[in-house]
């Protein structure tokens, strides 16, 4: 494992392009939540030529639908959901200016092309480590689509949020590289 | 004949929904800890350690292990000499799910219909309820909340009998390998062989309830489980799909007699947590 890289948001294109597949990062600042239902609305808003309810340029979206917070908690358990469900919408948002995505699992070639085109990065957080990840989330505030409940868009304040660069802005894919190294079949 | 109050069933289901979502089973916890030592990939080791730490935080602070607290799958083995009083059994179970998911601060992920309104029911009901009548006067309830990262990667295949053991192995290994990082490996794999289309799926689901340290009592199926695990762990998928030796913690196979013309096979993938909790009333 390499050194840990500390990242602050918003993430510039230059900072995103400096990250390489396999890098381990700790993210501090503001990130936004969003899942399928919210993505659908965001893309429909852009298609209509209207303004997004949150400014996503140079921002990172975390694919998560947390559990309800218990009294005294900023947020409930909050691990990543499967990113592939967002593939239909991500290229449009990346072309718009979204800089990073955090989730788990593979992405479509269309998403990777849009990442290369725009200088973006895809991070993986550990799926199933939701109680652990929640420790790095200091505040949770719903900022759009409250009717979507756990799927609403929320602004998260994070400190040292742990993630791994799995696909970098050149399209290098750490899932493929890592698995190839250990495949014995 | 023994009377059993429906309210007792509701209480039990509510408690089991919370327990299953907060507390990782001992067999899984030990397998993850052993995995930290056994995994060869440094990143894989780090991920397994995160999952161990996650289980400790969830247990010590009474928190859900995962934000996807699942759709509640409930198995009831109802003794034929039990008489349920004071309410409808299915209703009592769903009341328990609603209470458990609300009082336990669990995420409500169930929609009224899959295609059109896709409106959240608000209390995670209905559950998926399987009731079987057994001898005796006890009532055993198992709650197995199922997350959809792993459920989405599961598959059923109706193979020709000529496919045989090799065909089955290929189908199981391919299903897990193609799932890759999506079901949050290391996974636990439930395999159902035999019966009919729906029976194979149910066998696979039930296989996930068996402790991962316990092999099928039939020696040939026990050997198959071990061989499948070895093959799956050669795919290189590894923890979280980032590469490594530990892709699955266990493979549990259940079988049932089968029609001469078929070889039904279902693969139900579970994430590492393989949540389930049970009680006998």
XYZ file of N, CA and C in Angstrom, chain B residues 97-227:
393
model
N -41.868 -6.169 11.739
C -40.886 -5.551 10.831
C -40.991 -4.024 10.935
N -42.217 -3.519 10.854
C -42.423 -2.060 10.917
C -41.848 -1.501 12.222
N -42.121 -2.187 13.317
C -41.651 -1.691 14.611
C -40.128 -1.775 14.707
N -39.578 -2.913 14.306
C -38.121 -3.093 14.376
C -37.380 -2.058 13.538
N -37.859 -1.826 12.325
C -37.159 -0.889 11.428
C -37.319 0.550 11.892
N -38.421 0.845 12.579
C -38.618 2.205 13.064
C -37.847 2.426 14.365
N -38.071 1.552 15.343
C -37.423 1.728 16.648
C -35.916 1.497 16.576
N -35.481 0.693 15.623
C -34.054 0.394 15.507
C -33.288 1.361 14.618
N -33.957 2.417 14.139
C -33.306 3.389 13.245
C -32.705 2.692 12.021
N -33.464 1.765 11.464
C -33.007 1.045 10.272
C -33.583 1.733 9.033
N -32.894 1.599 7.901
C -33.356 2.272 6.691
C -34.556 1.555 6.099
N -35.513 2.340 5.647
C -36.703 1.768 5.018
C -36.472 1.780 3.509
N -36.366 0.586 2.944
C -35.959 0.486 1.539
C -36.994 -0.188 0.655
N -38.210 -0.387 1.173
C -39.199 -1.151 0.400
C -40.186 -0.205 -0.297
N -40.426 -0.498 -1.589
C -41.330 0.324 -2.392
C -42.646 -0.399 -2.622
N -43.719 0.386 -2.790
C -45.049 -0.214 -2.959
C -45.124 -1.094 -4.201
N -44.564 -0.607 -5.325
C -44.559 -1.448 -6.514
C -43.264 -1.221 -7.271
N -42.768 -2.280 -7.934
C -41.430 -2.198 -8.519
C -41.340 -1.369 -9.796
N -42.462 -1.175 -10.502
C -42.357 -0.577 -11.830
C -42.899 0.842 -11.953
N -44.031 1.121 -11.327
C -44.677 2.392 -11.652
C -44.501 3.478 -10.605
N -45.183 3.390 -9.465
C -45.046 4.512 -8.517
C -43.696 4.487 -7.811
N -43.151 3.293 -7.554
C -41.914 3.136 -6.786
C -41.917 4.030 -5.537
N -43.041 4.035 -4.835
C -43.191 4.873 -3.647
C -42.780 4.060 -2.421
N -42.020 4.686 -1.537
C -41.557 3.994 -0.329
C -42.739 3.719 0.603
N -42.827 2.493 1.125
C -43.954 2.167 2.006
C -43.784 2.820 3.381
N -42.583 3.284 3.677
C -42.365 4.067 4.894
C -41.992 3.286 6.134
N -42.238 1.976 6.145
C -41.904 1.217 7.362
C -41.219 -0.120 7.042
N -40.714 -0.211 5.815
C -40.002 -1.403 5.329
C -40.865 -2.654 5.199
N -42.170 -2.518 5.320
C -43.056 -3.657 5.055
C -43.512 -3.575 3.594
N -43.964 -4.670 3.034
C -44.032 -5.997 3.638
C -42.682 -6.714 3.587
N -42.545 -7.708 4.474
C -41.393 -8.583 4.387
C -41.662 -9.677 3.377
N -40.651 -10.492 3.121
C -40.843 -11.690 2.298
C -40.943 -12.838 3.300
N -42.120 -13.438 3.376
C -42.397 -14.376 4.471
C -42.537 -15.805 3.946
N -41.761 -16.710 4.525
C -41.839 -18.126 4.167
C -42.274 -18.908 5.399
N -43.447 -19.520 5.323
C -43.952 -20.267 6.476
C -43.993 -21.749 6.139
N -43.417 -22.569 7.014
C -43.577 -24.007 6.811
C -44.125 -24.637 8.085
N -44.959 -25.631 7.903
C -45.583 -26.317 9.031
C -44.732 -27.539 9.358
N -44.341 -27.649 10.626
C -43.484 -28.758 11.059
C -44.147 -29.460 12.252
N -43.702 -30.664 12.611
C -44.282 -31.311 13.785
C -43.967 -30.520 15.056
N -44.782 -30.741 16.090
C -44.470 -30.150 17.388
C -45.299 -28.934 17.725
N -44.943 -28.308 18.842
C -45.725 -27.151 19.281
C -44.847 -25.928 19.566
N -43.778 -25.813 18.754
C -42.922 -24.639 18.884
C -43.036 -23.787 17.626
N -42.511 -22.579 17.722
C -42.513 -21.690 16.565
C -41.124 -21.074 16.456
N -40.408 -21.439 15.388
C -39.064 -20.896 15.197
C -39.122 -19.789 14.144
N -38.579 -18.647 14.506
C -38.604 -17.513 13.576
C -37.169 -17.087 13.267
N -36.852 -16.953 11.981
C -35.545 -16.459 11.559
C -35.759 -15.221 10.703
N -35.078 -14.148 11.043
C -35.141 -12.937 10.224
C -33.791 -12.750 9.546
N -33.821 -12.658 8.220
C -32.595 -12.506 7.443
C -32.741 -11.281 6.525
N -32.373 -10.102 7.014
C -32.506 -8.903 6.174
C -31.586 -9.019 4.968
N -32.105 -8.769 3.766
C -31.305 -8.979 2.556
C -31.043 -7.657 1.855
N -29.772 -7.302 1.768
C -29.365 -6.097 1.046
C -29.340 -6.387 -0.441
N -29.500 -5.321 -1.239
C -29.645 -5.573 -2.672
C -28.372 -5.431 -3.490
N -27.283 -4.978 -2.880
C -26.005 -5.001 -3.597
C -25.668 -6.424 -3.966
N -25.917 -7.330 -3.022
C -25.609 -8.741 -3.265
C -26.779 -9.474 -3.917
N -28.015 -9.113 -3.526
C -29.183 -9.804 -4.105
C -29.224 -9.617 -5.626
N -28.848 -8.409 -6.065
C -28.864 -8.118 -7.504
C -27.878 -8.967 -8.301
N -26.885 -9.542 -7.645
C -25.865 -10.305 -8.360
C -26.162 -11.814 -8.333
N -27.308 -12.195 -7.799
C -27.675 -13.601 -7.685
C -28.310 -14.091 -8.987
N -28.360 -15.418 -9.178
C -28.862 -15.943 -10.454
C -29.431 -17.349 -10.316
N -30.385 -17.667 -11.192
C -30.930 -19.026 -11.288
C -30.686 -19.515 -12.710
N -30.284 -20.774 -12.833
C -30.090 -21.331 -14.179
C -30.675 -22.734 -14.237
N -31.471 -22.978 -15.266
C -32.007 -24.316 -15.487
C -31.062 -24.989 -16.479
N -30.201 -25.864 -15.960
C -29.185 -26.484 -16.814
C -29.665 -27.854 -17.286
N -29.115 -28.343 -18.399
C -29.433 -29.721 -18.793
C -28.674 -30.669 -17.862
N -29.244 -31.867 -17.591
C -28.546 -32.807 -16.706
C -27.122 -33.102 -17.177
N -26.883 -33.028 -18.481
C -25.540 -33.312 -19.003
C -24.500 -32.327 -18.495
N -24.934 -31.177 -18.012
C -23.977 -30.182 -17.487
C -23.227 -30.751 -16.292
N -23.941 -31.526 -15.467
C -23.311 -32.227 -14.350
C -22.594 -31.331 -13.346
N -21.703 -31.954 -12.580
C -20.986 -31.243 -11.516
C -20.130 -30.117 -12.111
N -19.485 -30.409 -13.246
C -18.614 -29.390 -13.849
C -19.414 -28.173 -14.317
N -20.599 -28.439 -14.884
C -21.454 -27.342 -15.339
C -21.915 -26.484 -14.178
N -22.255 -27.163 -13.081
C -22.691 -26.438 -11.897
C -21.554 -25.584 -11.339
N -20.372 -26.160 -11.258
C -19.224 -25.418 -10.729
C -18.958 -24.162 -11.559
N -19.007 -24.341 -12.878
C -18.735 -23.203 -13.762
C -19.764 -22.092 -13.550
N -21.027 -22.494 -13.429
C -22.088 -21.497 -13.242
C -21.887 -20.732 -11.921
N -21.563 -21.462 -10.853
C -21.399 -20.815 -9.547
C -20.192 -19.870 -9.568
N -19.064 -20.380 -10.062
C -17.838 -19.565 -10.051
C -18.005 -18.343 -10.966
N -18.584 -18.547 -12.146
C -18.801 -17.414 -13.063
C -19.712 -16.362 -12.436
N -20.753 -16.824 -11.740
C -21.688 -15.865 -11.134
C -20.971 -15.000 -10.109
N -20.133 -15.627 -9.281
C -19.420 -14.856 -8.248
C -18.349 -13.964 -8.896
N -17.642 -14.502 -9.883
C -16.575 -13.721 -10.534
C -17.162 -12.512 -11.265
N -18.285 -12.736 -11.978
C -18.899 -11.625 -12.709
C -19.486 -10.571 -11.771
N -19.901 -10.997 -10.593
C -20.431 -10.042 -9.610
C -19.315 -9.100 -9.167
N -18.093 -9.616 -9.153
C -16.927 -8.780 -8.845
C -17.070 -8.009 -7.558
N -16.902 -6.706 -7.650
C -16.900 -5.865 -6.452
C -18.309 -5.510 -5.981
N -19.321 -5.702 -6.818
C -20.668 -5.215 -6.476
C -21.275 -5.755 -5.180
N -21.155 -7.066 -4.888
C -21.822 -7.566 -3.667
C -20.990 -7.404 -2.392
N -19.985 -6.532 -2.415
C -19.144 -6.269 -1.243
C -18.408 -7.512 -0.753
N -17.556 -8.119 -1.603
C -16.785 -9.259 -1.129
C -15.843 -8.876 0.003
N -15.508 -9.826 0.911
C -15.745 -11.256 0.801
C -17.217 -11.613 1.004
N -17.708 -12.465 0.113
C -19.115 -12.835 0.132
C -19.308 -14.201 0.793
N -20.547 -14.514 1.088
C -20.922 -15.875 1.444
C -21.867 -16.323 0.329
N -21.635 -17.516 -0.201
C -22.383 -17.967 -1.374
C -23.341 -19.090 -0.981
N -24.616 -18.888 -1.243
C -25.621 -19.924 -1.029
C -25.951 -20.552 -2.371
N -25.865 -21.875 -2.443
C -26.172 -22.566 -3.699
C -27.325 -23.539 -3.446
N -28.318 -23.501 -4.306
C -29.420 -24.455 -4.252
C -29.399 -25.297 -5.508
N -29.407 -26.616 -5.348
C -29.433 -27.505 -6.525
C -30.625 -28.419 -6.403
N -31.380 -28.527 -7.479
C -32.484 -29.470 -7.513
C -33.838 -28.825 -7.325
N -34.874 -29.684 -7.222
C -36.234 -29.178 -7.107
C -36.673 -28.546 -8.409
N -37.460 -27.481 -8.270
C -37.957 -26.756 -9.436
C -37.301 -25.380 -9.466
N -37.708 -24.561 -10.411
C -37.165 -23.210 -10.571
C -37.180 -22.436 -9.253
N -38.360 -22.361 -8.608
C -38.458 -21.555 -7.387
C -37.831 -22.262 -6.192
N -37.854 -23.608 -6.220
C -37.281 -24.371 -5.122
C -35.775 -24.171 -5.055
N -35.127 -24.147 -6.215
C -33.674 -23.959 -6.244
C -33.306 -22.625 -5.586
N -34.082 -21.591 -5.896
C -33.805 -20.267 -5.324
C -33.995 -20.276 -3.806
N -35.048 -20.950 -3.367
C -35.322 -21.008 -1.925
C -34.245 -21.824 -1.190
N -33.790 -22.899 -1.835
C -32.710 -23.705 -1.243
C -31.449 -22.856 -1.074
N -31.163 -22.051 -2.089
C -29.968 -21.197 -2.034
C -30.093 -20.176 -0.920
N -31.264 -19.599 -0.797
C -31.504 -18.606 0.264
C -31.358 -19.260 1.632
N -31.931 -20.446 1.789
C -31.849 -21.135 3.082
C -30.420 -21.567 3.402
N -29.646 -21.867 2.358
C -28.251 -22.274 2.580
C -27.479 -21.166 3.287
N -27.894 -19.912 3.062
C -27.199 -18.773 3.671
C -27.469 -18.659 5.171
N -28.446 -19.415 5.668
C -28.762 -19.362 7.102
C -27.867 -20.309 7.904
N -27.220 -21.241 7.204
C -26.391 -22.230 7.892
C -25.063 -21.578 8.311
N -24.564 -21.872 9.544
C -23.268 -21.305 9.945
C -22.201 -21.660 8.906
N -21.268 -20.726 8.672
C -20.286 -20.972 7.603
C -19.244 -22.006 8.006
N -19.240 -22.362 9.290
C -18.286 -23.372 9.763
C -18.839 -24.788 9.587
N -20.104 -24.885 9.196
C -20.789 -26.177 9.126
C -20.915 -26.629 7.668
N -20.440 -27.827 7.355
C -20.537 -28.322 5.980
C -21.811 -29.157 5.813
N -22.225 -29.322 4.555
C -23.391 -30.150 4.248
C -23.144 -31.561 4.806
N -24.137 -32.165 5.470
C -23.918 -33.497 6.055
C -23.632 -34.583 5.007
N -24.054 -34.382 3.780
C -23.788 -35.344 2.717
C -22.334 -35.151 2.253
N -21.489 -36.205 2.356
C -20.047 -36.015 2.082
C -19.732 -35.464 0.690
N -20.499 -35.898 -0.331
C -20.194 -35.399 -1.676
C -20.529 -33.910 -1.822
N -21.624 -33.507 -1.160
C -21.972 -32.081 -1.207
C -21.014 -31.255 -0.351
N -20.551 -31.854 0.755
C -19.564 -31.167 1.606
C -18.285 -30.920 0.805
N -17.883 -31.952 0.053
C -16.670 -31.828 -0.766
C -16.875 -30.766 -1.860
N -18.079 -30.762 -2.431
C -18.400 -29.761 -3.455
C -18.277 -28.348 -2.883
N -18.756 -28.168 -1.657
C -18.669 -26.839 -1.023
C -17.221 -26.387 -0.907
N -16.365 -27.305 -0.478
C -14.944 -26.976 -0.300
C -14.289 -26.662 -1.645
N -14.629 -27.470 -2.659
C -14.035 -27.249 -3.985
C -14.502 -25.921 -4.589
